[in-house]
């Protein structure tokens, strides 16, 4: 089991979700976050407003998957998020020790689905 964390541009969220759904990756948690990489201090447009500053609005997606879904999920995120511009984002893949479905108390890869 793996936990995929993707930091993407807010404007690319719907495209990334669509690409993930095509790969049958459906269990996604999404958070609005602030951060910067190398592009700190860059001005960007968010919901029609120009923003300049050290921390830029980003979307953080957390996706728990079984091993056979790791590469399809990564490719889907890249396909949906990539513009070729600075600030497209990052993908992190971590080992997931355990997963428990609270309702049924199922554990492990069965709990992920």
mmCIF file of N, CA and C in Angstrom:
data_model
loop_
_atom_site.group_PDB
_atom_site.id
_atom_site.type_symbol
_atom_site.label_atom_id
_atom_site.label_comp_id
_atom_site.label_asym_id
_atom_site.label_seq_id
_atom_site.Cartn_x
_atom_site.Cartn_y
_atom_site.Cartn_z
ATOM 1 N N UNK A 1 0.844 -1.178 0.000
ATOM 2 C CA UNK A 1 0.000 0.000 0.000
ATOM 3 C C UNK A 1 0.887 1.238 0.000
ATOM 4 N N UNK A 2 0.437 2.246 -0.719
ATOM 5 C CA UNK A 2 1.185 3.500 -0.814
ATOM 6 C C UNK A 2 0.253 4.676 -0.573
ATOM 7 N N UNK A 3 0.825 5.763 -0.087
ATOM 8 C CA UNK A 3 0.116 7.030 0.032
ATOM 9 C C UNK A 3 0.763 7.987 -0.954
ATOM 10 N N UNK A 4 -0.024 8.447 -1.908
ATOM 11 C CA UNK A 4 0.460 9.408 -2.896
ATOM 12 C C UNK A 4 -0.018 10.789 -2.466
ATOM 13 N N UNK A 5 0.929 11.710 -2.358
ATOM 14 C CA UNK A 5 0.606 13.095 -2.036
ATOM 15 C C UNK A 5 1.003 13.931 -3.244
ATOM 16 N N UNK A 6 0.053 14.657 -3.783
ATOM 17 C CA UNK A 6 0.322 15.516 -4.937
ATOM 18 C C UNK A 6 -0.008 16.953 -4.575
ATOM 19 N N UNK A 7 0.906 17.852 -4.897
ATOM 20 C CA UNK A 7 0.688 19.282 -4.728
ATOM 21 C C UNK A 7 0.544 19.848 -6.141
ATOM 22 N N UNK A 8 -0.624 20.418 -6.441
ATOM 23 C CA UNK A 8 -0.906 20.880 -7.803
ATOM 24 C C UNK A 8 -1.500 22.287 -7.785
ATOM 25 N N UNK A 9 -1.605 22.874 -8.962
ATOM 26 C CA UNK A 9 -2.253 24.174 -9.107
ATOM 27 C C UNK A 9 -3.764 24.016 -8.901
ATOM 28 N N UNK A 10 -4.408 24.955 -8.206
ATOM 29 C CA UNK A 10 -5.857 24.869 -7.994
ATOM 30 C C UNK A 10 -6.649 24.754 -9.294
ATOM 31 N N UNK A 11 -6.189 25.409 -10.328
ATOM 32 C CA UNK A 11 -6.915 25.393 -11.600
ATOM 33 C C UNK A 11 -6.884 24.035 -12.292
ATOM 34 N N UNK A 12 -6.036 23.122 -11.829
ATOM 35 C CA UNK A 12 -5.902 21.815 -12.466
ATOM 36 C C UNK A 12 -6.625 20.698 -11.708
ATOM 37 N N UNK A 13 -7.294 21.037 -10.619
ATOM 38 C CA UNK A 13 -7.929 20.013 -9.785
ATOM 39 C C UNK A 13 -8.925 19.159 -10.562
ATOM 40 N N UNK A 14 -9.830 19.769 -11.278
ATOM 41 C CA UNK A 14 -10.862 18.996 -11.985
ATOM 42 C C UNK A 14 -10.254 18.078 -13.038
ATOM 43 N N UNK A 15 -9.251 18.569 -13.751
ATOM 44 C CA UNK A 15 -8.596 17.740 -14.765
ATOM 45 C C UNK A 15 -7.891 16.547 -14.132
ATOM 46 N N UNK A 16 -7.220 16.767 -13.009
ATOM 47 C CA UNK A 16 -6.536 15.668 -12.325
ATOM 48 C C UNK A 16 -7.552 14.653 -11.821
ATOM 49 N N UNK A 17 -8.636 15.126 -11.219
ATOM 50 C CA UNK A 17 -9.672 14.198 -10.744
ATOM 51 C C UNK A 17 -10.214 13.355 -11.891
ATOM 52 N N UNK A 18 -10.509 13.971 -13.021
ATOM 53 C CA UNK A 18 -11.024 13.236 -14.181
ATOM 54 C C UNK A 18 -10.054 12.150 -14.625
ATOM 55 N N UNK A 19 -8.771 12.477 -14.673
ATOM 56 C CA UNK A 19 -7.760 11.500 -15.092
ATOM 57 C C UNK A 19 -7.643 10.360 -14.076
ATOM 58 N N UNK A 20 -7.733 10.685 -12.788
ATOM 59 C CA UNK A 20 -7.688 9.641 -11.760
ATOM 60 C C UNK A 20 -8.900 8.723 -11.870
ATOM 61 N N UNK A 21 -10.077 9.290 -12.079
ATOM 62 C CA UNK A 21 -11.293 8.482 -12.207
ATOM 63 C C UNK A 21 -11.204 7.543 -13.399
ATOM 64 N N UNK A 22 -10.580 7.987 -14.485
ATOM 65 C CA UNK A 22 -10.400 7.119 -15.660
ATOM 66 C C UNK A 22 -9.556 5.890 -15.320
ATOM 67 N N UNK A 23 -8.667 6.038 -14.341
ATOM 68 C CA UNK A 23 -7.806 4.933 -13.907
ATOM 69 C C UNK A 23 -8.414 4.157 -12.732
ATOM 70 N N UNK A 24 -9.669 4.460 -12.417
ATOM 71 C CA UNK A 24 -10.395 3.822 -11.317
ATOM 72 C C UNK A 24 -9.763 4.098 -9.958
ATOM 73 N N UNK A 25 -9.161 5.274 -9.843
ATOM 74 C CA UNK A 25 -8.645 5.754 -8.560
ATOM 75 C C UNK A 25 -9.683 6.742 -8.057
ATOM 76 N N UNK A 26 -10.445 6.328 -7.040
ATOM 77 C CA UNK A 26 -11.607 7.104 -6.606
ATOM 78 C C UNK A 26 -11.511 7.647 -5.184
ATOM 79 N N UNK A 27 -10.610 7.131 -4.387
ATOM 80 C CA UNK A 27 -10.529 7.539 -2.979
ATOM 81 C C UNK A 27 -9.510 8.660 -2.827
ATOM 82 N N UNK A 28 -10.007 9.882 -2.796
ATOM 83 C CA UNK A 28 -9.142 11.057 -2.829
ATOM 84 C C UNK A 28 -9.543 12.025 -1.716
ATOM 85 N N UNK A 29 -8.553 12.552 -1.016
ATOM 86 C CA UNK A 29 -8.779 13.635 -0.064
ATOM 87 C C UNK A 29 -8.102 14.878 -0.627
ATOM 88 N N UNK A 30 -8.810 15.997 -0.629
ATOM 89 C CA UNK A 30 -8.293 17.238 -1.208
ATOM 90 C C UNK A 30 -8.309 18.334 -0.148
ATOM 91 N N UNK A 31 -7.202 19.074 -0.053
ATOM 92 C CA UNK A 31 -7.096 20.199 0.878
ATOM 93 C C UNK A 31 -6.542 21.406 0.144
ATOM 94 N N UNK A 32 -7.000 22.594 0.529
ATOM 95 C CA UNK A 32 -6.389 23.827 0.042
ATOM 96 C C UNK A 32 -5.237 24.152 0.981
ATOM 97 N N UNK A 33 -4.061 24.390 0.410
ATOM 98 C CA UNK A 33 -2.871 24.652 1.213
ATOM 99 C C UNK A 33 -2.132 25.866 0.656
ATOM 100 N N UNK A 34 -1.164 26.347 1.410
ATOM 101 C CA UNK A 34 -0.280 27.425 0.971
ATOM 102 C C UNK A 34 1.139 26.889 0.941
ATOM 103 N N UNK A 35 1.914 27.328 -0.027
ATOM 104 C CA UNK A 35 3.299 26.892 -0.087
ATOM 105 C C UNK A 35 4.021 27.515 -1.261
ATOM 106 N N UNK A 36 5.301 27.186 -1.371
ATOM 107 C CA UNK A 36 6.071 27.611 -2.536
ATOM 108 C C UNK A 36 7.228 26.661 -2.731
ATOM 109 N N UNK A 37 7.692 26.636 -3.928
ATOM 110 C CA UNK A 37 8.895 25.901 -4.286
ATOM 111 C C UNK A 37 9.895 26.916 -4.785
ATOM 112 N N UNK A 38 10.469 26.624 -5.926
ATOM 113 C CA UNK A 38 11.449 27.541 -6.510
ATOM 114 C C UNK A 38 10.833 28.844 -7.000
ATOM 115 N N UNK A 39 9.522 28.846 -7.215
ATOM 116 C CA UNK A 39 8.869 30.016 -7.802
ATOM 117 C C UNK A 39 8.487 31.074 -6.772
ATOM 118 N N UNK A 40 8.989 30.998 -5.544
ATOM 119 C CA UNK A 40 8.597 31.960 -4.511
ATOM 120 C C UNK A 40 8.703 33.395 -5.012
ATOM 121 N N UNK A 41 7.717 34.169 -4.671
ATOM 122 C CA UNK A 41 7.692 35.558 -5.080
ATOM 123 C C UNK A 41 7.105 35.797 -6.457
ATOM 124 N N UNK A 42 6.679 34.747 -7.105
ATOM 125 C CA UNK A 42 6.089 34.873 -8.433
ATOM 126 C C UNK A 42 4.648 35.336 -8.302
ATOM 127 N N UNK A 43 4.211 36.164 -9.221
ATOM 128 C CA UNK A 43 2.824 36.609 -9.251
ATOM 129 C C UNK A 43 2.016 35.605 -10.053
ATOM 130 N N UNK A 44 0.859 35.204 -9.536
ATOM 131 C CA UNK A 44 -0.013 34.295 -10.282
ATOM 132 C C UNK A 44 -1.456 34.752 -10.155
ATOM 133 N N UNK A 45 -2.291 34.249 -11.024
ATOM 134 C CA UNK A 45 -3.714 34.580 -11.029
ATOM 135 C C UNK A 45 -4.470 33.451 -10.351
ATOM 136 N N UNK A 46 -5.295 33.776 -9.355
ATOM 137 C CA UNK A 46 -6.119 32.792 -8.664
ATOM 138 C C UNK A 46 -7.535 33.334 -8.607
ATOM 139 N N UNK A 47 -8.461 32.620 -9.231
ATOM 140 C CA UNK A 47 -9.863 33.036 -9.295
ATOM 141 C C UNK A 47 -10.003 34.478 -9.780
ATOM 142 N N UNK A 48 -9.205 34.800 -10.784
ATOM 143 C CA UNK A 48 -9.298 36.117 -11.400
ATOM 144 C C UNK A 48 -8.548 37.227 -10.687
ATOM 145 N N UNK A 49 -7.948 36.932 -9.545
ATOM 146 C CA UNK A 49 -7.226 37.961 -8.791
ATOM 147 C C UNK A 49 -5.726 37.690 -8.852
ATOM 148 N N UNK A 50 -4.951 38.745 -9.031
ATOM 149 C CA UNK A 50 -3.501 38.634 -9.072
ATOM 150 C C UNK A 50 -2.970 38.531 -7.645
ATOM 151 N N UNK A 51 -2.089 37.556 -7.405
ATOM 152 C CA UNK A 51 -1.512 37.386 -6.073
ATOM 153 C C UNK A 51 0.004 37.353 -6.173
ATOM 154 N N UNK A 52 0.646 38.078 -5.279
ATOM 155 C CA UNK A 52 2.093 38.056 -5.188
ATOM 156 C C UNK A 52 2.447 37.804 -3.734
ATOM 157 N N UNK A 53 3.430 36.979 -3.522
ATOM 158 C CA UNK A 53 3.842 36.730 -2.151
ATOM 159 C C UNK A 53 4.668 35.470 -2.053
ATOM 160 N N UNK A 54 5.110 35.196 -0.849
ATOM 161 C CA UNK A 54 5.944 34.026 -0.627
ATOM 162 C C UNK A 54 5.150 32.733 -0.632
ATOM 163 N N UNK A 55 3.913 32.765 -0.146
ATOM 164 C CA UNK A 55 3.104 31.553 -0.092
ATOM 165 C C UNK A 55 1.986 31.642 -1.114
ATOM 166 N N UNK A 56 1.938 30.661 -1.988
ATOM 167 C CA UNK A 56 0.944 30.634 -3.055
ATOM 168 C C UNK A 56 -0.090 29.556 -2.779
ATOM 169 N N UNK A 57 -1.296 29.767 -3.259
ATOM 170 C CA UNK A 57 -2.364 28.787 -3.086
ATOM 171 C C UNK A 57 -2.067 27.556 -3.931
ATOM 172 N N UNK A 58 -2.215 26.396 -3.306
ATOM 173 C CA UNK A 58 -2.015 25.113 -3.974
ATOM 174 C C UNK A 58 -3.108 24.158 -3.512
ATOM 175 N N UNK A 59 -3.215 23.045 -4.205
ATOM 176 C CA UNK A 59 -4.107 21.964 -3.810
ATOM 177 C C UNK A 59 -3.244 20.779 -3.409
ATOM 178 N N UNK A 60 -3.569 20.193 -2.274
ATOM 179 C CA UNK A 60 -2.885 18.984 -1.813
ATOM 180 C C UNK A 60 -3.864 17.826 -1.939
ATOM 181 N N UNK A 61 -3.473 16.815 -2.700
ATOM 182 C CA UNK A 61 -4.295 15.621 -2.860
ATOM 183 C C UNK A 61 -3.596 14.471 -2.149
ATOM 184 N N UNK A 62 -4.359 13.728 -1.357
ATOM 185 C CA UNK A 62 -3.833 12.542 -0.689
ATOM 186 C C UNK A 62 -4.624 11.346 -1.202
ATOM 187 N N UNK A 63 -3.900 10.360 -1.714
ATOM 188 C CA UNK A 63 -4.536 9.236 -2.383
ATOM 189 C C UNK A 63 -3.895 7.950 -1.873
ATOM 190 N N UNK A 64 -4.673 7.118 -1.198
ATOM 191 C CA UNK A 64 -4.188 5.815 -0.738
ATOM 192 C C UNK A 64 -4.521 4.782 -1.807
ATOM 193 N N UNK A 65 -3.497 4.037 -2.242
ATOM 194 C CA UNK A 65 -3.702 3.053 -3.304
ATOM 195 C C UNK A 65 -2.968 1.756 -2.989
ATOM 196 N N UNK A 66 -3.453 0.681 -3.593
ATOM 197 C CA UNK A 66 -2.721 -0.574 -3.581
ATOM 198 C C UNK A 66 -1.612 -0.477 -4.623
ATOM 199 N N UNK A 67 -0.598 -1.336 -4.493
ATOM 200 C CA UNK A 67 0.601 -1.271 -5.333
ATOM 201 C C UNK A 67 0.301 -1.169 -6.830
ATOM 202 N N UNK A 68 -0.676 -1.919 -7.316
ATOM 203 C CA UNK A 68 -0.943 -1.957 -8.755
ATOM 204 C C UNK A 68 -1.553 -0.655 -9.288
ATOM 205 N N UNK A 69 -1.919 0.266 -8.411
ATOM 206 C CA UNK A 69 -2.494 1.542 -8.840
ATOM 207 C C UNK A 69 -1.504 2.705 -8.741
ATOM 208 N N UNK A 70 -0.291 2.446 -8.248
ATOM 209 C CA UNK A 70 0.669 3.537 -8.044
ATOM 210 C C UNK A 70 1.033 4.215 -9.367
ATOM 211 N N UNK A 71 1.531 3.473 -10.328
ATOM 212 C CA UNK A 71 1.949 4.071 -11.601
ATOM 213 C C UNK A 71 0.781 4.681 -12.370
ATOM 214 N N UNK A 72 -0.378 3.988 -12.475
ATOM 215 C CA UNK A 72 -1.507 4.631 -13.152
ATOM 216 C C UNK A 72 -1.923 5.947 -12.487
ATOM 217 N N UNK A 73 -1.870 6.005 -11.155
ATOM 218 C CA UNK A 73 -2.241 7.232 -10.446
ATOM 219 C C UNK A 73 -1.236 8.347 -10.726
ATOM 220 N N UNK A 74 0.051 8.019 -10.695
ATOM 221 C CA UNK A 74 1.085 9.023 -10.972
ATOM 222 C C UNK A 74 0.920 9.573 -12.389
ATOM 223 N N UNK A 75 0.743 8.681 -13.350
ATOM 224 C CA UNK A 75 0.575 9.119 -14.742
ATOM 225 C C UNK A 75 -0.672 9.983 -14.911
ATOM 226 N N UNK A 76 -1.743 9.636 -14.207
ATOM 227 C CA UNK A 76 -2.983 10.416 -14.282
ATOM 228 C C UNK A 76 -2.783 11.815 -13.708
ATOM 229 N N UNK A 77 -2.080 11.907 -12.583
ATOM 230 C CA UNK A 77 -1.822 13.214 -11.969
ATOM 231 C C UNK A 77 -0.994 14.081 -12.916
ATOM 232 N N UNK A 78 0.051 13.493 -13.477
ATOM 233 C CA UNK A 78 0.897 14.245 -14.406
ATOM 234 C C UNK A 78 0.087 14.707 -15.612
ATOM 235 N N UNK A 79 -0.705 13.806 -16.185
ATOM 236 C CA UNK A 79 -1.496 14.155 -17.368
ATOM 237 C C UNK A 79 -2.460 15.305 -17.081
ATOM 238 N N UNK A 80 -3.090 15.284 -15.911
ATOM 239 C CA UNK A 80 -4.055 16.317 -15.570
ATOM 240 C C UNK A 80 -3.450 17.624 -15.104
ATOM 241 N N UNK A 81 -2.247 17.568 -14.501
ATOM 242 C CA UNK A 81 -1.673 18.755 -13.858
ATOM 243 C C UNK A 81 -0.604 19.468 -14.676
ATOM 244 N N UNK A 82 0.010 18.771 -15.606
ATOM 245 C CA UNK A 82 1.182 19.326 -16.296
ATOM 246 C C UNK A 82 0.822 20.420 -17.295
ATOM 247 N N UNK A 83 1.512 21.562 -17.142
ATOM 248 C CA UNK A 83 1.402 22.650 -18.117
ATOM 249 C C UNK A 83 2.756 22.934 -18.758
ATOM 250 N N UNK A 84 3.814 22.448 -18.104
ATOM 251 C CA UNK A 84 5.162 22.744 -18.570
ATOM 252 C C UNK A 84 5.725 24.019 -17.974
ATOM 253 N N UNK A 85 4.963 24.650 -17.098
ATOM 254 C CA UNK A 85 5.380 25.906 -16.470
ATOM 255 C C UNK A 85 5.879 25.654 -15.049
ATOM 256 N N UNK A 86 6.668 26.590 -14.540
ATOM 257 C CA UNK A 86 7.100 26.531 -13.146
ATOM 258 C C UNK A 86 5.861 26.539 -12.264
ATOM 259 N N UNK A 87 5.857 25.701 -11.231
ATOM 260 C CA UNK A 87 4.731 25.671 -10.299
ATOM 261 C C UNK A 87 3.716 24.583 -10.591
ATOM 262 N N UNK A 88 4.002 23.707 -11.572
ATOM 263 C CA UNK A 88 3.072 22.611 -11.867
ATOM 264 C C UNK A 88 2.845 21.713 -10.653
ATOM 265 N N UNK A 89 3.853 21.548 -9.807
ATOM 266 C CA UNK A 89 3.657 20.790 -8.581
ATOM 267 C C UNK A 89 4.651 19.669 -8.377
ATOM 268 N N UNK A 90 4.338 18.822 -7.399
ATOM 269 C CA UNK A 90 5.181 17.690 -7.022
ATOM 270 C C UNK A 90 4.289 16.514 -6.665
ATOM 271 N N UNK A 91 4.862 15.313 -6.794
ATOM 272 C CA UNK A 91 4.194 14.087 -6.360
ATOM 273 C C UNK A 91 5.146 13.366 -5.418
ATOM 274 N N UNK A 92 4.642 12.970 -4.260
ATOM 275 C CA UNK A 92 5.409 12.203 -3.286
ATOM 276 C C UNK A 92 4.717 10.855 -3.106
ATOM 277 N N UNK A 93 5.500 9.789 -3.026
ATOM 278 C CA UNK A 93 4.941 8.454 -2.817
ATOM 279 C C UNK A 93 5.573 7.886 -1.553
ATOM 280 N N UNK A 94 4.716 7.557 -0.576
ATOM 281 C CA UNK A 94 5.184 7.045 0.709
ATOM 282 C C UNK A 94 4.607 5.657 0.969
ATOM 283 N N UNK A 95 5.358 4.862 1.724
ATOM 284 C CA UNK A 95 4.818 3.581 2.169
ATOM 285 C C UNK A 95 3.691 3.840 3.155
ATOM 286 N N UNK A 96 2.631 3.077 3.032
ATOM 287 C CA UNK A 96 1.482 3.203 3.923
ATOM 288 C C UNK A 96 1.467 1.980 4.828
ATOM 289 N N UNK A 97 1.684 2.193 6.106
ATOM 290 C CA UNK A 97 1.792 1.098 7.071
ATOM 291 C C UNK A 97 0.490 0.337 7.251
ATOM 292 N N UNK A 98 -0.592 1.062 7.363
ATOM 293 C CA UNK A 98 -1.877 0.422 7.668
ATOM 294 C C UNK A 98 -3.013 1.301 7.182
ATOM 295 N N UNK A 99 -4.117 0.660 6.880
ATOM 296 C CA UNK A 99 -5.348 1.358 6.536
ATOM 297 C C UNK A 99 -6.487 0.609 7.211
ATOM 298 N N UNK A 100 -7.382 1.337 7.846
ATOM 299 C CA UNK A 100 -8.523 0.719 8.528
ATOM 300 C C UNK A 100 -9.793 1.413 8.067
ATOM 301 N N UNK A 101 -10.726 0.635 7.555
ATOM 302 C CA UNK A 101 -12.047 1.179 7.219
ATOM 303 C C UNK A 101 -12.841 1.175 8.519
ATOM 304 N N UNK A 102 -13.193 2.327 9.018
ATOM 305 C CA UNK A 102 -13.830 2.458 10.327
ATOM 306 C C UNK A 102 -15.151 1.700 10.391
ATOM 307 N N UNK A 103 -15.977 1.833 9.379
ATOM 308 C CA UNK A 103 -17.313 1.217 9.398
ATOM 309 C C UNK A 103 -17.253 -0.299 9.586
ATOM 310 N N UNK A 104 -16.366 -0.968 8.848
ATOM 311 C CA UNK A 104 -16.328 -2.438 8.872
ATOM 312 C C UNK A 104 -15.153 -3.000 9.660
ATOM 313 N N UNK A 105 -14.212 -2.139 10.021
ATOM 314 C CA UNK A 105 -12.976 -2.513 10.691
ATOM 315 C C UNK A 105 -12.061 -3.364 9.817
ATOM 316 N N UNK A 106 -12.309 -3.376 8.505
ATOM 317 C CA UNK A 106 -11.405 -4.075 7.594
ATOM 318 C C UNK A 106 -10.063 -3.369 7.614
ATOM 319 N N UNK A 107 -9.001 -4.142 7.387
ATOM 320 C CA UNK A 107 -7.651 -3.594 7.428
ATOM 321 C C UNK A 107 -6.879 -3.934 6.163
ATOM 322 N N UNK A 108 -5.844 -3.132 5.917
ATOM 323 C CA UNK A 108 -4.941 -3.404 4.810
ATOM 324 C C UNK A 108 -5.516 -3.027 3.464
ATOM 325 N N UNK A 109 -5.062 -3.746 2.434
ATOM 326 C CA UNK A 109 -5.443 -3.407 1.061
ATOM 327 C C UNK A 109 -6.940 -3.545 0.817
ATOM 328 N N UNK A 110 -7.604 -4.399 1.562
ATOM 329 C CA UNK A 110 -9.062 -4.551 1.436
ATOM 330 C C UNK A 110 -9.760 -3.257 1.857
ATOM 331 N N UNK A 111 -9.219 -2.588 2.868
ATOM 332 C CA UNK A 111 -9.821 -1.351 3.369
ATOM 333 C C UNK A 111 -9.679 -0.203 2.369
ATOM 334 N N UNK A 112 -8.632 -0.243 1.559
ATOM 335 C CA UNK A 112 -8.448 0.801 0.545
ATOM 336 C C UNK A 112 -9.464 0.626 -0.561
ATOM 337 N N UNK A 113 -9.747 -0.616 -0.905
ATOM 338 C CA UNK A 113 -10.747 -0.889 -1.941
ATOM 339 C C UNK A 113 -10.100 -1.282 -3.185
#
